[in-house]
Amino acid sequence: MGVVAVGSAVATIAVAVMAAWAEPELAWRWSHTLELCVAVNGFARIMVVLIPVVAAPVLAYAAATVEEGRTRLLALLLAFVAAMEILVVATDLLVLLLAWELIGAFSWALIGHSWRDRSNGAAAAQAFITTRIGDLGLYVAAGMTFAATGALGYDDLAAVDGGRRHALAAGLLLAVVAKSAQLPFSPWLFAAMAGPTPVSALLHSATLVSAGAYLLIRLAPALEPTGWFLPAVAGVGLATALAGGVIAVLQSQAKWVLAASTSAQYGLMFVAIGAGSTVAAGAQLVTHAAFKSLLFLAAGVAIHAAGSGDLGGMRLGRALPRVAGLSLVGAAALAAIPPLGAAWAKQEIGAAAAHRSTWLLLGVLVAGALSVAYAFRFQLLAFGRGPADDAIGRRVDAQPTPAECWSLGVLAAITVALSVLWLPGSGEVLERATGGELYEAPLWELGVTLGLTAAVVSGVLWAWRTGRLHASTPKGTLAVVADWYGLARLSRVAVVDPTLALSRGLARFDDRVVDAGVRGAERLTRTLSRLAWGRAEWSLDAFVRGLAGAVGLGARGTRRADEQSVDGAVRALAALTLKGAHASGVADDRVVDGAVEGSAWLVGVGGHASRKLQTGQAHHYYALVAVGVVVAAVLLLALSS
């Protein structure tokens, strides 16, 4: 799975390079009013390549070090990278919102990767809820844009005016401040440290936290006419850079030092944008992505070797010399040591601040000095070479694997390679890529910056050599300061805990009321069903029994009817027949026999009478013929008339 993940990232790099060269655009009409648009243009040409370039070594490191749920973790990291790629190529607020939601959901799953530990789940929820509050601002911005223009394209933002423009600017500022861990939302980065080291390396470098700064780089020029917007961006950024720098100096946990420094470094990007130089902010974003992922992976190796994230128990320079050397590259970049590219970006941020306000420049210089302090403090405490008989630094059994060393080496090489930013013409390339401009730095700025850097480095080294550089856990007021000035506790008490309590209450309401109603309806339905079936069964049985009884009765009735009617009819018919026979016998005796006997008697009488006519005399016979002829003539006349 590790080979597949790294291979996918490498393939993405190849596709991203071609896309950055060809600058393709794609639009899909969702409805007659909404259209989804993506394009690889502007600063997206750089980001679309930067994201997989940083992700590839991080994925290799994850495949080599994470054992619990490795496949799930790599799959989530790849999905997270894909969502981030969509975010940077979006050219309308609808696609942006979809990608914004995706990276929020994936980051929650990544931070809570070791979910069997309840504290990790709580930390993931805290980070998710905090950033979700800021996400509401993005919905407000999209709503204002659509209400004013009927569209959601980035190009439509400039057409929003009046009160809607102020609401749009406020919503966008809320979203990017929360996502990039600026004050007062910074504490969620500490909660995000619950995730595995590769997750921290990716979230803090080129993906989740960078989403806010990237969006500002793309959209801030359109909102510049809103007078308060850019000063507010610069103010929030400077406050976070200073506050985060102090916290990073005080923290004793390796990953927490780097987390605080992430807020501070993104604060400097906000300062550059607020001062009107998206170019300087873009350069800071790119260089920060490379060296911060390097430092997180180096911290992961140190934590694994020392068995703890406590900087006071490390000093691993003798045990892990190669990792210490690679980490030094990242620390030097964090401290903006020339000729690394990060130093060029910091100088341009100072130039932009000086162009806007001297006070803003002074704030940037102080934030830069803090960067030097916490960068070298981290390097010395984690990878410094303690005394030869130092039991702490020599107590190391776990050595980094080749995959870990290669991951760190690639990121260190990228960090060094970005030194090309010092070459002539690099500024013009960035200006064309971001559409912004660079400002000429005052001559004294470089001298002051170098002087401050040298002074702070000397101070840290002196403290290290004299044993005054400690990493003890802050106590009292310092503990409050190190915990984001109480904001971490305040956010838990005022926002996270009430939200989780409300969620649990709604869950109980859902279980006990909504689901109870459903369960009650189900039981009622089952009961009615059983009753209906029982009644139907009883009714059916009764019907069958009744039908059987009726059939029996019918049969008996039929039998009786048969016995009483058919047999009776038969008997009646027999009796009638007998009576008929008797009557026939009587009639035969009295009528037929009488008729026969009467006919015989008449024939006898006729014969006796006819015998009297046979006299033997001819005149008697002639008289009878004559009488017959007369009778026949009379009958013929009667019939003819």
XYZ file of C-alpha atoms in Angstrom:
641
model
C 0.000 0.000 0.000
C 2.897 2.350 0.712
C 4.242 1.921 -2.814
C 0.782 2.599 -4.245
C 0.358 5.714 -2.124
C 3.743 7.177 -2.969
C 3.299 6.193 -6.612
C -0.042 7.976 -6.696
C 1.556 11.102 -5.272
C 4.377 10.969 -7.832
C 1.862 10.502 -10.647
C -0.063 13.471 -9.304
C 3.101 15.543 -9.455
C 3.531 14.683 -13.139
C -0.078 15.549 -13.952
C 0.136 18.730 -11.880
C 3.243 19.911 -13.727
C 1.519 19.398 -17.071
C -1.595 21.178 -15.826
C 0.458 24.101 -14.522
C 2.069 24.355 -17.947
C -1.144 24.042 -19.985
C -3.370 26.107 -17.608
C -6.588 24.197 -18.402
C -10.068 25.418 -17.493
C -13.196 23.372 -16.970
C -16.794 24.429 -16.342
C -19.889 22.355 -15.734
C -23.325 23.920 -15.534
C -25.184 22.459 -12.597
C -28.395 24.403 -13.195
C -29.503 27.517 -15.009
C -28.043 29.631 -12.170
C -25.127 27.570 -10.819
C -21.937 26.602 -12.588
C -18.961 24.668 -11.216
C -15.654 26.057 -12.474
C -12.054 24.987 -11.983
C -8.898 26.297 -13.591
C -5.176 25.930 -13.070
C -4.188 29.555 -13.206
C -2.551 32.213 -11.085
C -1.099 31.026 -7.781
C -2.930 27.728 -8.255
C -0.219 26.801 -10.790
C 2.280 26.709 -7.929
C 0.041 25.153 -5.298
C -1.171 22.349 -7.516
C 2.439 21.140 -7.776
C 3.526 22.002 -4.248
C 0.865 19.863 -2.548
C 1.863 16.460 -4.025
C 5.563 17.362 -3.844
C 5.278 17.717 -0.064
C 2.796 14.863 0.271
C 4.989 12.237 -1.448
C 7.765 12.090 1.211
C 5.183 12.405 3.965
C 3.334 9.374 2.574
C 6.600 7.439 2.380
C 7.323 8.322 6.006
C 3.818 7.252 7.043
C 4.136 3.934 5.220
C 7.429 3.260 7.020
C 6.444 4.260 10.548
C 2.702 3.835 11.132
C 1.576 0.299 11.982
C -1.922 0.725 13.395
C -4.404 1.260 10.575
C -1.688 1.977 8.010
C -3.854 1.337 4.966
C -6.666 3.486 6.326
C -4.242 6.289 7.140
C -2.625 6.261 3.686
C -6.007 6.191 1.979
C -7.192 9.147 4.047
C -4.012 11.082 3.328
C -4.434 10.532 -0.414
C -8.079 11.578 -0.255
C -7.081 14.632 1.741
C -4.490 15.582 -0.880
C -7.075 15.146 -3.641
C -9.540 17.404 -1.825
C -6.835 20.024 -1.357
C -6.027 19.885 -5.068
C -9.681 20.596 -5.855
C -9.616 23.515 -3.437
C -6.669 25.228 -5.077
C -8.049 24.911 -8.625
C -11.530 26.187 -7.696
C -12.506 29.449 -9.338
C -15.933 29.847 -7.787
C -17.222 29.755 -4.234
C -19.405 26.687 -4.779
C -16.505 24.402 -5.727
C -14.482 26.027 -2.974
C -17.158 25.181 -0.395
C -17.299 21.563 -1.522
C -13.523 21.183 -1.225
C -13.511 23.177 2.028
C -15.959 20.717 3.580
C -13.974 17.741 2.312
C -10.676 18.823 3.835
C -12.476 19.568 7.111
C -13.994 16.089 7.248
C -10.753 14.357 6.243
C -8.733 16.338 8.764
C -11.117 15.219 11.520
C -10.647 11.590 10.496
C -6.872 12.002 10.302
C -6.496 13.706 13.678
C -8.646 11.040 15.314
C -6.827 8.222 13.532
C -6.047 6.384 16.788
C -9.685 6.582 17.780
C -9.536 3.867 20.438
C -7.907 6.475 22.687
C -10.855 8.651 23.734
C -8.633 11.703 24.156
C -7.735 11.575 20.454
C -11.403 11.574 19.525
C -12.013 14.570 21.780
C -9.056 16.412 20.252
C -10.320 15.730 16.742
C -13.746 17.025 17.754
C -12.210 20.197 19.205
C -10.267 20.931 16.030
C -13.268 20.148 13.867
C -15.737 22.267 15.836
C -13.376 25.246 16.016
C -12.746 25.312 12.290
C -16.445 24.704 11.588
C -17.294 27.950 13.345
C -15.053 29.756 10.921
C -16.529 27.839 8.010
C -19.837 29.580 8.624
C -18.174 32.762 7.434
C -17.494 31.218 4.050
C -21.184 30.379 3.673
C -22.042 33.993 4.516
C -19.559 35.203 1.902
C -21.028 32.899 -0.728
C -24.552 33.974 0.159
C -23.714 37.663 -0.088
C -22.006 37.175 -3.440
C -24.885 35.218 -4.912
C -27.489 37.659 -3.570
C -25.654 40.614 -5.097
C -24.581 39.174 -8.438
C -26.534 35.962 -9.017
C -23.251 34.108 -9.458
C -20.479 32.634 -7.300
C -17.358 33.134 -9.397
C -14.226 34.684 -7.928
C -14.492 37.372 -10.606
C -17.935 38.319 -9.287
C -16.645 39.338 -5.847
C -15.552 42.752 -7.061
C -19.136 43.503 -8.174
C -20.532 43.144 -4.647
C -21.069 46.548 -3.064
C -22.680 48.285 -0.105
C -23.418 46.399 3.068
C -23.117 43.071 1.314
C -19.474 43.767 0.525
C -18.767 44.329 4.224
C -20.618 41.125 5.123
C -18.704 39.288 2.398
C -15.371 40.578 3.676
C -16.230 39.769 7.306
C -17.361 36.246 6.444
C -14.278 35.552 4.385
C -11.986 36.911 7.099
C -13.659 34.701 9.709
C -13.210 31.611 7.526
C -9.540 32.137 6.707
C -8.588 33.178 10.240
C -10.088 29.990 11.670
C -8.624 27.707 9.013
C -5.111 29.180 9.263
C -5.173 29.027 13.081
C -4.983 32.769 13.679
C -6.158 34.413 16.888
C -8.511 33.652 18.537
C -8.806 30.257 16.823
C -5.143 29.231 17.174
C -5.558 26.647 19.992
C -7.093 24.068 17.658
C -3.593 23.408 16.306
C -2.577 21.979 19.691
C -5.581 19.664 19.562
C -4.548 18.590 16.073
C -1.288 17.246 17.527
C -3.251 14.170 18.610
C -2.862 12.872 15.078
C 0.138 10.782 13.968
C 3.276 12.683 13.006
C 2.734 12.390 9.209
C -0.714 13.903 9.672
C 0.739 16.843 11.564
C 3.412 17.276 8.900
C 0.881 17.419 6.082
C -1.809 19.488 7.838
C 0.658 22.158 8.949
C 2.554 22.535 5.717
C 0.836 22.528 2.323
C -2.741 21.572 3.061
C -5.251 22.348 5.804
C -3.688 25.369 7.503
C -2.464 26.757 4.206
C -6.014 26.790 2.790
C -6.872 30.027 4.592
C -3.748 31.879 3.512
C -4.080 30.573 -0.046
C -7.667 31.818 -0.268
C -6.596 35.240 0.957
C -3.857 35.376 -1.676
C -6.465 34.652 -4.368
C -9.298 36.877 -3.127
C -7.797 39.722 -1.100
C -7.208 41.984 -4.151
C -10.941 41.859 -4.929
C -11.769 42.967 -1.385
C -9.181 45.731 -1.142
C -11.831 48.438 -1.784
C -13.352 47.430 1.566
C -11.290 49.869 3.573
C -11.014 47.968 6.843
C -10.314 44.571 5.328
C -6.568 44.609 4.631
C -5.667 46.418 7.898
C -7.733 43.854 9.792
C -5.899 41.026 8.026
C -2.532 42.565 8.878
C -3.561 43.217 12.478
C -4.740 39.663 13.101
C -1.620 38.280 11.451
C 0.802 40.404 13.444
C -0.938 39.648 16.750
C -0.787 35.924 15.988
C 2.842 36.073 14.875
C 3.867 37.703 18.152
C 1.634 35.634 20.423
C 2.523 32.370 18.690
C 6.220 33.221 18.851
C 6.108 33.711 22.615
C 4.221 30.437 23.085
C 6.672 28.538 20.880
C 9.526 29.801 23.029
C 7.803 28.603 26.200
C 6.554 25.198 25.102
C 8.325 22.049 26.235
C 6.709 19.558 23.853
C 8.411 19.187 20.478
C 5.287 19.039 18.312
C 3.615 21.841 20.246
C 6.595 24.128 19.618
C 6.189 23.496 15.911
C 2.402 23.940 16.117
C 2.741 27.344 17.773
C 5.342 28.320 15.196
C 2.888 27.370 12.431
C 0.387 29.933 13.690
C 3.156 32.512 13.964
C 4.509 31.887 10.459
C 1.047 32.068 8.915
C 0.574 35.260 10.851
C 3.467 36.710 8.883
C 1.717 35.650 5.660
C -1.362 37.550 6.805
C 0.821 40.583 7.487
C 2.163 40.437 3.937
C -1.345 40.179 2.451
C -2.613 42.984 4.653
C 0.335 45.101 3.558
C -0.609 44.505 -0.070
C 1.968 41.934 -1.144
C 0.398 38.608 -2.052
C 3.724 37.745 -3.694
C 5.615 37.803 -0.396
C 2.827 35.816 1.250
C 2.936 33.227 -1.538
C 6.691 32.843 -1.225
C 6.358 32.408 2.542
C 3.650 29.790 2.036
C 5.792 27.736 -0.352
C 8.989 27.841 1.692
C 7.107 27.191 4.938
C 5.453 24.090 3.457
C 8.839 22.535 2.737
C 10.689 23.248 5.969
C 7.728 22.747 8.323
C 6.970 19.263 6.992
C 10.691 18.506 7.353
C 10.730 19.658 10.974
C 7.614 17.660 11.876
C 9.060 14.467 10.421
C 12.339 15.097 12.255
C 10.372 15.646 15.462
C 8.589 12.352 14.845
C 11.917 10.524 14.607
C 13.114 12.194 17.812
C 9.892 11.349 19.677
C 10.118 7.739 18.554
C 13.762 7.533 19.628
C 13.285 9.262 22.964
C 9.940 7.652 23.723
C 8.412 11.004 24.555
C 7.734 14.400 23.027
C 9.366 16.212 25.946
C 12.233 18.309 24.633
C 13.936 18.039 28.002
C 14.503 14.329 27.417
C 16.020 14.437 23.928
C 19.416 15.974 23.009
C 19.753 13.333 20.287
C 22.523 14.923 18.227
C 25.036 12.175 19.034
C 22.552 9.343 18.609
C 20.889 10.639 15.430
C 23.503 12.765 13.659
C 22.008 12.505 10.145
C 18.522 13.408 11.332
C 20.024 16.240 13.367
C 21.754 17.610 10.277
C 18.571 17.439 8.178
C 16.566 19.030 10.964
C 19.117 21.858 11.144
C 18.230 22.768 7.543
C 14.593 23.129 8.547
C 15.422 25.079 11.698
C 17.651 27.471 9.749
C 14.837 28.046 7.258
C 12.379 28.665 10.092
C 14.807 31.216 11.505
C 15.141 32.801 8.022
C 18.892 32.317 7.735
C 20.195 33.401 4.291
C 20.642 32.130 1.648
C 17.696 29.821 2.202
C 14.535 30.777 0.328
C 12.616 31.275 3.551
C 14.930 34.179 4.373
C 14.076 35.824 1.021
C 10.372 35.488 1.768
C 10.795 37.024 5.242
C 12.714 39.930 3.758
C 9.931 40.605 1.268
C 7.368 40.480 4.050
C 9.399 43.084 5.903
C 9.550 45.225 2.782
C 5.774 45.076 2.366
C 5.268 45.918 6.046
C 7.657 48.853 5.753
C 5.721 50.065 2.729
C 2.519 50.059 4.766
C 3.704 51.209 8.192
C 6.928 51.505 10.196
C 5.137 50.096 13.227
C 4.069 47.127 11.187
C 7.689 46.581 10.173
C 8.833 46.737 13.787
C 6.265 44.115 14.661
C 7.534 41.893 11.849
C 11.099 42.283 13.081
C 10.122 41.254 16.601
C 8.184 38.276 15.233
C 11.244 37.369 13.155
C 13.475 37.509 16.219
C 11.092 35.200 18.058
C 11.266 32.849 15.057
C 15.025 32.642 15.413
C 14.712 31.976 19.139
C 12.192 29.130 18.972
C 13.756 27.598 15.878
C 17.223 27.192 17.404
C 15.814 26.364 20.831
C 13.947 23.469 19.236
C 16.999 22.350 17.271
C 19.339 22.392 20.249
C 16.962 20.744 22.697
C 15.895 18.043 20.234
C 19.128 17.397 18.343
C 21.825 19.229 20.234
C 24.999 17.345 21.105
C 25.089 17.063 24.825
C 28.120 16.026 26.871
C 29.792 12.778 25.811
C 28.638 11.111 29.041
C 25.104 12.426 28.659
C 22.852 9.497 29.528
C 19.834 11.120 27.899
C 21.276 11.627 24.435
C 22.825 8.151 24.230
C 19.768 6.227 25.395
C 18.440 5.491 21.923
C 17.502 2.074 20.635
C 15.227 3.054 17.762
C 17.093 4.231 14.695
C 15.281 5.751 11.691
C 14.623 3.488 8.747
C 16.006 4.323 5.283
C 12.516 5.405 4.205
C 12.399 7.936 7.062
C 15.844 9.285 6.200
C 14.942 9.559 2.518
C 11.728 11.426 3.361
C 13.619 13.938 5.460
C 16.339 14.198 2.835
C 13.906 15.007 0.033
C 12.217 17.745 2.064
C 15.584 19.172 3.122
C 16.693 19.213 -0.527
C 13.518 21.096 -1.504
C 14.131 23.585 1.291
C 17.655 24.225 0.052
C 16.548 24.308 -3.598
C 14.162 27.145 -2.830
C 17.223 29.304 -2.323
C 16.798 30.094 -6.030
C 14.432 32.795 -4.833
C 17.531 34.917 -4.206
C 18.413 34.761 -7.906
C 17.594 37.790 -10.037
C 14.257 37.491 -11.823
C 12.623 35.197 -9.315
C 10.513 38.037 -7.994
C 9.114 38.769 -11.454
C 8.200 35.090 -11.880
C 6.289 35.135 -8.618
C 4.596 38.410 -9.498
C 3.291 36.904 -12.733
C 2.164 33.769 -10.898
C 0.290 35.522 -8.117
C -0.785 38.681 -9.903
C 0.630 40.753 -7.035
C 3.665 42.927 -6.581
C 6.803 43.163 -4.490
C 8.009 46.247 -2.668
C 11.557 47.490 -2.433
C 12.951 46.925 1.006
C 14.614 49.835 2.784
C 18.386 49.462 2.953
C 18.491 49.379 6.700
C 15.978 46.530 6.917
C 18.402 43.816 5.790
C 21.076 45.077 8.189
C 18.682 45.199 11.126
C 17.323 41.763 10.285
C 20.771 40.216 10.087
C 21.839 41.929 13.281
C 18.782 40.721 15.182
C 19.239 37.212 13.865
C 22.887 37.081 14.887
C 22.104 38.469 18.332
C 19.306 35.986 19.005
C 21.321 33.016 17.725
C 24.203 34.028 19.941
C 21.903 34.344 22.916
C 20.394 30.905 22.379
C 23.819 29.306 21.919
C 25.084 30.995 25.064
C 22.093 29.738 26.997
C 22.696 26.230 25.630
C 26.356 26.146 26.519
C 25.797 27.527 29.974
C 23.012 25.105 30.714
C 20.359 27.787 30.900
C 18.358 26.498 27.944
C 15.692 24.377 29.586
C 12.543 22.724 28.442
C 10.723 22.493 31.731
C 6.952 22.527 31.701
C 5.688 26.078 32.239
C 3.943 26.725 35.539
C 1.693 29.425 36.895
C 1.251 32.419 34.621
C 3.647 30.984 32.064
C 1.478 27.887 31.856
C -1.513 30.072 30.994
C 0.527 31.941 28.393
C 1.870 28.710 26.919
C -1.694 27.443 26.592
C -2.558 30.268 24.194
C -3.166 32.769 27.009
C -6.048 30.724 28.300
C -7.778 30.692 24.923
C -7.407 26.924 24.657
C -9.259 26.399 27.932
C -11.727 29.168 27.124
C -12.548 27.658 23.750
C -13.051 24.256 25.344
C -15.294 25.657 28.070
C -17.187 28.225 26.000
C -17.449 26.542 22.619
C -16.298 22.951 22.362
C -17.781 21.492 25.558
C -21.201 23.211 25.118
C -21.276 22.088 21.508
C -20.425 18.526 22.443
C -22.936 18.657 25.317
C -25.579 19.944 22.921
C -24.674 17.181 20.494
C -24.941 14.553 23.199
C -28.253 16.065 24.342
C -29.587 15.988 20.810
C -28.347 12.421 20.486
C -30.176 11.440 23.683
C -33.266 13.312 22.480
C -33.004 11.427 19.239
C -32.603 8.113 21.083
C -35.224 8.672 23.755
C -37.842 10.748 21.944
C -37.539 10.458 18.199
C -36.342 6.872 18.165
C -38.681 6.061 21.060
C -41.597 7.237 18.961
C -40.402 5.106 16.114
C -39.888 2.138 18.412
C -43.344 2.730 19.964
C -44.940 2.890 16.561
C -43.168 -0.312 15.674
C -44.388 -2.057 18.839
C -47.924 -0.747 18.281
C -47.833 -1.976 14.734
C -46.609 -5.376 15.844
C -49.286 -5.553 18.547
C -52.029 -4.542 16.156
C -50.675 -6.967 13.672
C -50.710 -9.787 16.198
C -54.209 -8.821 17.327
C -55.457 -8.540 13.801
C -53.892 -11.835 12.893
C -55.283 -13.495 16.012
C -58.726 -12.113 15.333
C -58.497 -13.022 11.723
C -57.304 -16.467 12.682
C -60.145 -16.797 15.178
C -62.591 -15.435 12.657
C -61.306 -17.741 10.006
C -61.500 -20.716 12.312
C -64.987 -19.683 13.351
C -65.923 -19.199 9.746
C -64.532 -22.579 8.849
C -66.210 -24.177 11.812
C -69.468 -22.408 10.967
C -69.116 -23.379 7.366
C -68.478 -26.962 8.379
C -71.505 -26.854 10.669
C -73.566 -25.333 7.945
C -72.396 -27.944 5.542
C -73.191 -30.629 8.095
C -76.575 -29.149 8.714
C -77.100 -28.827 5.027
C -76.058 -32.385 4.534
C -78.344 -33.547 7.260
C -81.107 -31.324 5.894
C -80.400 -32.555 2.455
C -80.491 -36.080 3.740
C -83.721 -35.369 5.541
C -85.028 -33.555 2.513
C -83.859 -36.415 0.453
C -85.466 -38.795 2.821
C -88.574 -36.669 3.240
C -88.944 -35.224 -0.215
C -87.344 -37.474 -2.755
C -88.201 -40.644 -0.966
C -91.628 -39.183 -0.190
C -92.041 -38.225 -3.793
C -90.991 -41.676 -4.777
C -93.356 -43.147 -2.312
C -96.091 -40.710 -3.374
C -95.338 -41.453 -6.984
C -95.482 -45.142 -6.225
C -98.702 -44.669 -4.366
C -99.992 -42.512 -7.168
C -98.875 -45.093 -9.645
C -100.555 -47.779 -7.674
C -103.647 -45.683 -7.464
C -103.351 -44.905 -11.164
C -102.928 -48.598 -11.835
C -105.860 -49.356 -9.640
C -107.926 -46.666 -11.392
C -106.653 -47.875 -14.717
C -107.677 -51.392 -13.704
C -111.075 -50.129 -12.703
C -111.342 -48.080 -15.900
C -110.170 -51.060 -17.870
C -112.670 -53.224 -16.173
C -115.453 -50.702 -16.375
C -114.763 -48.597 -19.462
C -112.553 -50.479 -21.878
C -114.014 -53.816 -21.142
C -117.426 -52.115 -21.121
C -116.713 -50.464 -24.453
C -115.459 -53.725 -25.879
C -118.355 -55.597 -24.508
C -120.724 -52.771 -25.636
C -119.171 -52.790 -29.129
C -119.500 -56.523 -29.227
C -123.081 -56.194 -28.079
C -123.727 -53.521 -30.758
C -122.029 -55.637 -33.373
C -124.161 -58.538 -32.227
C -127.286 -56.434 -32.345
C -126.272 -55.041 -35.744
C -125.547 -58.502 -37.034
C -128.854 -59.732 -35.692
C -130.644 -56.749 -37.333
C -128.775 -57.121 -40.610
C -129.626 -60.716 -40.687
C -133.260 -59.618 -40.676
C -132.610 -57.503 -43.798
C -131.343 -60.534 -45.697
C -134.755 -61.615 -46.869
C -133.625 -63.075 -50.181
C -136.083 -60.928 -51.983
C -134.750 -58.577 -54.750
C -137.208 -55.752 -54.251
C -136.083 -55.423 -50.631
C -132.510 -54.941 -51.810
C -133.570 -52.388 -54.478
C -135.472 -50.347 -51.868
C -132.460 -50.202 -49.605
C -130.169 -49.017 -52.450
C -132.654 -46.295 -53.345
C -132.851 -45.055 -49.777
C -129.054 -44.975 -49.680
C -128.840 -42.989 -52.884
C -131.336 -40.427 -51.566
C -129.431 -40.032 -48.315
C -126.152 -39.587 -50.191
C -127.704 -36.953 -52.472
C -129.053 -35.018 -49.501
C -125.665 -35.039 -47.838
C -123.929 -33.813 -51.013
C -126.392 -30.929 -51.383
C -125.962 -29.977 -47.760
C -122.232 -29.927 -48.039
C -122.209 -27.978 -51.350
C -124.440 -25.196 -49.910
